[in-house]
Coordinates of C-alpha atoms in Angstrom, one line a residue:
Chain A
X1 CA 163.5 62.8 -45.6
X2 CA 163.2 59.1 -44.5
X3 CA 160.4 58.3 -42.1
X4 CA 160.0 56.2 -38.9
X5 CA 161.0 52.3 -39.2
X6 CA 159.8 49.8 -37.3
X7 CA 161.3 46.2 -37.1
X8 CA 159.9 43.6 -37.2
X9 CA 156.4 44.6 -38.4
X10 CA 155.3 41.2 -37.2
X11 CA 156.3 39.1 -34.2
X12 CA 155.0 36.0 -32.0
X13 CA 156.7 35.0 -29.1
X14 CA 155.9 32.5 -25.9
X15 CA 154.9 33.5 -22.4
X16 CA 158.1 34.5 -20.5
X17 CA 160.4 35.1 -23.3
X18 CA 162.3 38.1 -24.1
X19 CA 161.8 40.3 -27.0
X20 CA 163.3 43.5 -28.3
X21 CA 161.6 46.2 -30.7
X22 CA 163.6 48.1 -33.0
X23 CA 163.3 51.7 -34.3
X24 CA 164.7 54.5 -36.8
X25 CA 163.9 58.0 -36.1
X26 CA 163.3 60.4 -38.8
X27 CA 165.9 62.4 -40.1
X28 CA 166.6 65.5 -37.7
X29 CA 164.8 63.8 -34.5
X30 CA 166.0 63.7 -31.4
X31 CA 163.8 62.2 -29.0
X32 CA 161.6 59.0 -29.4
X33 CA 158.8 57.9 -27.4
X34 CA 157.3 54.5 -27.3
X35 CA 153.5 53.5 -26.8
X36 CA 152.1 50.4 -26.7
X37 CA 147.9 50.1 -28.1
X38 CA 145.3 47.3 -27.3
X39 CA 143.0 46.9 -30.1
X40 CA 140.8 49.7 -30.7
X41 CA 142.0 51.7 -28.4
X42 CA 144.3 54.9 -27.9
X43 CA 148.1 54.3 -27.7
X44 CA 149.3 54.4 -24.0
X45 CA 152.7 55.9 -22.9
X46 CA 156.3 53.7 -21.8
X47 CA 158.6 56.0 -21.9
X48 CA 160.4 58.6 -23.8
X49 CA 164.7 59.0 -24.7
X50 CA 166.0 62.2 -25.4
X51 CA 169.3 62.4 -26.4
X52 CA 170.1 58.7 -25.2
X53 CA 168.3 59.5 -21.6
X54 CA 165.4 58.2 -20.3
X55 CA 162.9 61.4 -20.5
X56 CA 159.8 60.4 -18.8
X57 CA 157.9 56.9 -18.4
X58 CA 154.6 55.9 -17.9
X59 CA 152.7 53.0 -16.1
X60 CA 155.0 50.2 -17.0
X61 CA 156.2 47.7 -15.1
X62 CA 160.5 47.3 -15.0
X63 CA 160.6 44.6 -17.2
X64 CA 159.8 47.2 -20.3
X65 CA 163.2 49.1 -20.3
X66 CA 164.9 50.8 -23.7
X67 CA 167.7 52.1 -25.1
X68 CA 168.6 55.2 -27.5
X69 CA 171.9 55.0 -29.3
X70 CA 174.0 58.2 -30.6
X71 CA 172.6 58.2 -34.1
X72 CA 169.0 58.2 -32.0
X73 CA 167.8 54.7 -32.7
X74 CA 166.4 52.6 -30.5
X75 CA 165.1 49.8 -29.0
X76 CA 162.2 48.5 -26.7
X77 CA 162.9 45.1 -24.8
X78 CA 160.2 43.2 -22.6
X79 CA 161.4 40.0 -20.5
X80 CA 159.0 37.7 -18.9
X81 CA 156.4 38.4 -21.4
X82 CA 152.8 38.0 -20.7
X83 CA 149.7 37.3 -22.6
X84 CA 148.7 41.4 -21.8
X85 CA 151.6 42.2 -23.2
X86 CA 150.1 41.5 -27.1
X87 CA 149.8 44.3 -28.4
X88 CA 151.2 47.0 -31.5
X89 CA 153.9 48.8 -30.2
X90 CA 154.3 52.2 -31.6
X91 CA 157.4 54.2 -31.7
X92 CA 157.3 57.9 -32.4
X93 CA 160.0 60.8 -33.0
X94 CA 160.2 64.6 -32.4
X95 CA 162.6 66.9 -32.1
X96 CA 163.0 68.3 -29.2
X97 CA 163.0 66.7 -25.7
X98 CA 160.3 68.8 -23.9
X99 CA 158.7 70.9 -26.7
X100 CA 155.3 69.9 -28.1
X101 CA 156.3 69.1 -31.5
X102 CA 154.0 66.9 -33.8
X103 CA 155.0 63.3 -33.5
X104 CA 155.6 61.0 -36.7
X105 CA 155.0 57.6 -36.3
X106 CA 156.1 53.8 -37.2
X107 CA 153.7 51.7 -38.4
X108 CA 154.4 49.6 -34.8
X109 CA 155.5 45.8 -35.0
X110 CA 152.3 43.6 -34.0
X111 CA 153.2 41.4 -30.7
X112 CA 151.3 38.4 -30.0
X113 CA 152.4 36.3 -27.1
X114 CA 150.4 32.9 -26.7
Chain B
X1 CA 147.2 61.0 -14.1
X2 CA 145.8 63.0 -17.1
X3 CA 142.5 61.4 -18.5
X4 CA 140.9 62.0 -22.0
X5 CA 137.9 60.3 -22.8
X6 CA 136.8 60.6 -26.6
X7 CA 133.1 60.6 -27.9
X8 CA 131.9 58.6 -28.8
X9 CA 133.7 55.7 -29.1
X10 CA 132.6 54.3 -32.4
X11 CA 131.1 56.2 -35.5
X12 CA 129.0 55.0 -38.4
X13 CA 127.7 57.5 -40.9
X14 CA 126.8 57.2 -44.8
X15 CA 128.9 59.6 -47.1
X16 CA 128.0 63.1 -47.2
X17 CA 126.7 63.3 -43.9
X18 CA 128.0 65.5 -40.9
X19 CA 130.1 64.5 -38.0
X20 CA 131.6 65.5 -34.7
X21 CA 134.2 64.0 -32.6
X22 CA 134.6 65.4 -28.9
X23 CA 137.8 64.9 -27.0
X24 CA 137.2 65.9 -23.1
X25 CA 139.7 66.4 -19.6
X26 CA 139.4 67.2 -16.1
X27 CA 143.2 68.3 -16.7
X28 CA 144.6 71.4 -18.7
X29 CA 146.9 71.0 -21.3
X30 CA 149.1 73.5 -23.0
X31 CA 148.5 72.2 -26.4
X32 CA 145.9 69.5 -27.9
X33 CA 146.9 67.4 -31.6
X34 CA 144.3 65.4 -33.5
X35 CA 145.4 62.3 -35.6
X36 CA 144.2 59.6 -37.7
X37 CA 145.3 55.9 -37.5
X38 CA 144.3 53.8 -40.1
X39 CA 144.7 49.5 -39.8
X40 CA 147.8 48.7 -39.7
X41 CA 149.4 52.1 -39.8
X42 CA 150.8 54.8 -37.2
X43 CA 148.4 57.6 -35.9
X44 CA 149.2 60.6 -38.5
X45 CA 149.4 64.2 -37.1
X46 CA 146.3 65.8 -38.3
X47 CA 146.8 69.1 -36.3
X48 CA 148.1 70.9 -33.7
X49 CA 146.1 73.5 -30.9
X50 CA 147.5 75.6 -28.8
X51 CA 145.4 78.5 -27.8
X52 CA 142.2 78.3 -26.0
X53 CA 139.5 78.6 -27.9
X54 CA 141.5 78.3 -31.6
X55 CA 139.9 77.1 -33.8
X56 CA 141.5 75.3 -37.5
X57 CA 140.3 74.3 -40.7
X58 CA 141.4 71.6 -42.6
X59 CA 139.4 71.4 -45.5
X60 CA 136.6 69.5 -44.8
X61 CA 137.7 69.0 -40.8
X62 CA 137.4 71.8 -38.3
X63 CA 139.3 72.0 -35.1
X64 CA 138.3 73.4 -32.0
X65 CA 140.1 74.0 -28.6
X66 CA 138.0 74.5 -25.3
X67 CA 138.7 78.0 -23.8
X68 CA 139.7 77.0 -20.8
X69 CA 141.9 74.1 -22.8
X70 CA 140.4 70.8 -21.4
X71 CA 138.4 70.1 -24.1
X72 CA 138.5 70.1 -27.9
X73 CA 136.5 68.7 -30.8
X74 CA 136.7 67.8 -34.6
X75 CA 133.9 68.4 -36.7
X76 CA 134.0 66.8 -40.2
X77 CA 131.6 68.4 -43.0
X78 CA 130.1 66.1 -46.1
X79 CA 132.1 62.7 -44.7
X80 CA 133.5 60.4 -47.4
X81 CA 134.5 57.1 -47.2
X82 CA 138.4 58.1 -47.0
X83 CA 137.5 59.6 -44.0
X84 CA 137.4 56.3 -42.3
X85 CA 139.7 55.4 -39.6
X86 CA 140.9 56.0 -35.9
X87 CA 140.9 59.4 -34.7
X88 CA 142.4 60.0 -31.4
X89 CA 143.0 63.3 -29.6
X90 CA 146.3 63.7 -27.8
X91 CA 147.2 66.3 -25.0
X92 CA 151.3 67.8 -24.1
X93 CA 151.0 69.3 -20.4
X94 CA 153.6 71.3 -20.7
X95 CA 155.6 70.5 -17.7
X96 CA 155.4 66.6 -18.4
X97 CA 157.5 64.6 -21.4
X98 CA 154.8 62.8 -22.8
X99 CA 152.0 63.3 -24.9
X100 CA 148.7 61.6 -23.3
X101 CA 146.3 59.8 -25.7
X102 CA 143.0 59.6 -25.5
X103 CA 140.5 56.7 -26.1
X104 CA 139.9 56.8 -29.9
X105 CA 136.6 57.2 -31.5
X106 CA 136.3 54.8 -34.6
X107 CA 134.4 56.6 -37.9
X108 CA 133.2 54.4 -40.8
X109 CA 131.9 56.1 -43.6
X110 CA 129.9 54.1 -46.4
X111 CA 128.4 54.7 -49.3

């Protein structure tokens, strides 16, 4: 069973550009969450698609919006990026929308933003 | 908004020695997962809580969920240097969709 990808791994963009994150969900997973983590410190919530919905979000501003295609890919695109906004964005599967199932996660794309 | 602060933040021990990790909330959660991020890398499920005061072995690492599940720790026994890494503590509500971090606690283990 394939794992979570994450694309690019690496990625450095200029203040108020746009980027977009990609991600491959593990075999069998439905839903996929996205967090984004400072350095050295605990991954923090943006939202969550299940089934190609939007399925909770956290504190982030509008500009952070996402996508979840039929084979349950997605994406994560920021406009008007900020200096804040460098970061490793994780993106993490499960099955299930609202069960507590373990999460698997991509090894995140690094985004600076000078 | 759900809160879990991790102690302490950063950990460094010599191998062999003992360790504990505690993960604390003024919230309840229905269930509590421990994982391990090393640099570069995605946090890796270590293990999953879900009854108050459970408590799991994994070899060397014991788990531990608060009775009245708002707190849990991880206890590691004769650390080795593989041990190394981010360990974060994670909490599902139940009612809400996503699963709340909490603020890490880095462990370096030397020899």
């Amino acid at each position: 069973e394939t794992g979570v990808t994450q694309s690019p791994t690496h990625l450095i963009k200029t203040r108020g550009q746009q980027v977009t994150l990609r991600c491959s969900s593990q075999s069998g997973h439905n839903t996929v969450s996205w967090y984004q983590q400072a350095l050295g410190q605990g991954p923090q919530f943006i939202f969550q698609y299940y089934r190609e919905e939007e399925n909770g979000r956290g504190n982030f501003p509008p500009r952070f919006s996402g996508l979840q295609f039929p084979n349950y890919s997605s994406e994560l695109n920021v406009n008007a990026l900020e200096l804040d906004d460098s970061a490793l964005y994780l993106c993490a599967s499960s099955a299930g929308g609202l069960v507590a199932s373990g999460y698997t996660f991509g090894s995140g794309t690094r985004l600076t933003v000078v | 908004t759900q809160l879990l602060e991790q102690s302490p933040q950063f950990l460094s021990i010599q191998e062999g020695e003992n360790l504990t990790v505690y993960c604390n909330s003024s919230s309840v959660f229905s269930s509590l997962q421990w994982y391990r991020q090393e640099p570069g890398e995605g946090p890796v499920l270590l293990v999953t809580v879900v009854t108050g005061g459970e408590v799991k072995k994994l070899k060397r690492l014991t788990f531990q969920f608060g009775d009245a599940r708002k707190d849990s720790s991880l206890h590691i026994t004769a650390a080795q240097p593989g041990d190394t890494g981010l360990y974060l503590c994670a909490g599902w509500a139940g009612t809400a969709s996503k699963l709340t971090f909490g603020t890490g606690t880095r462990l370096q283990v030397t020899l």
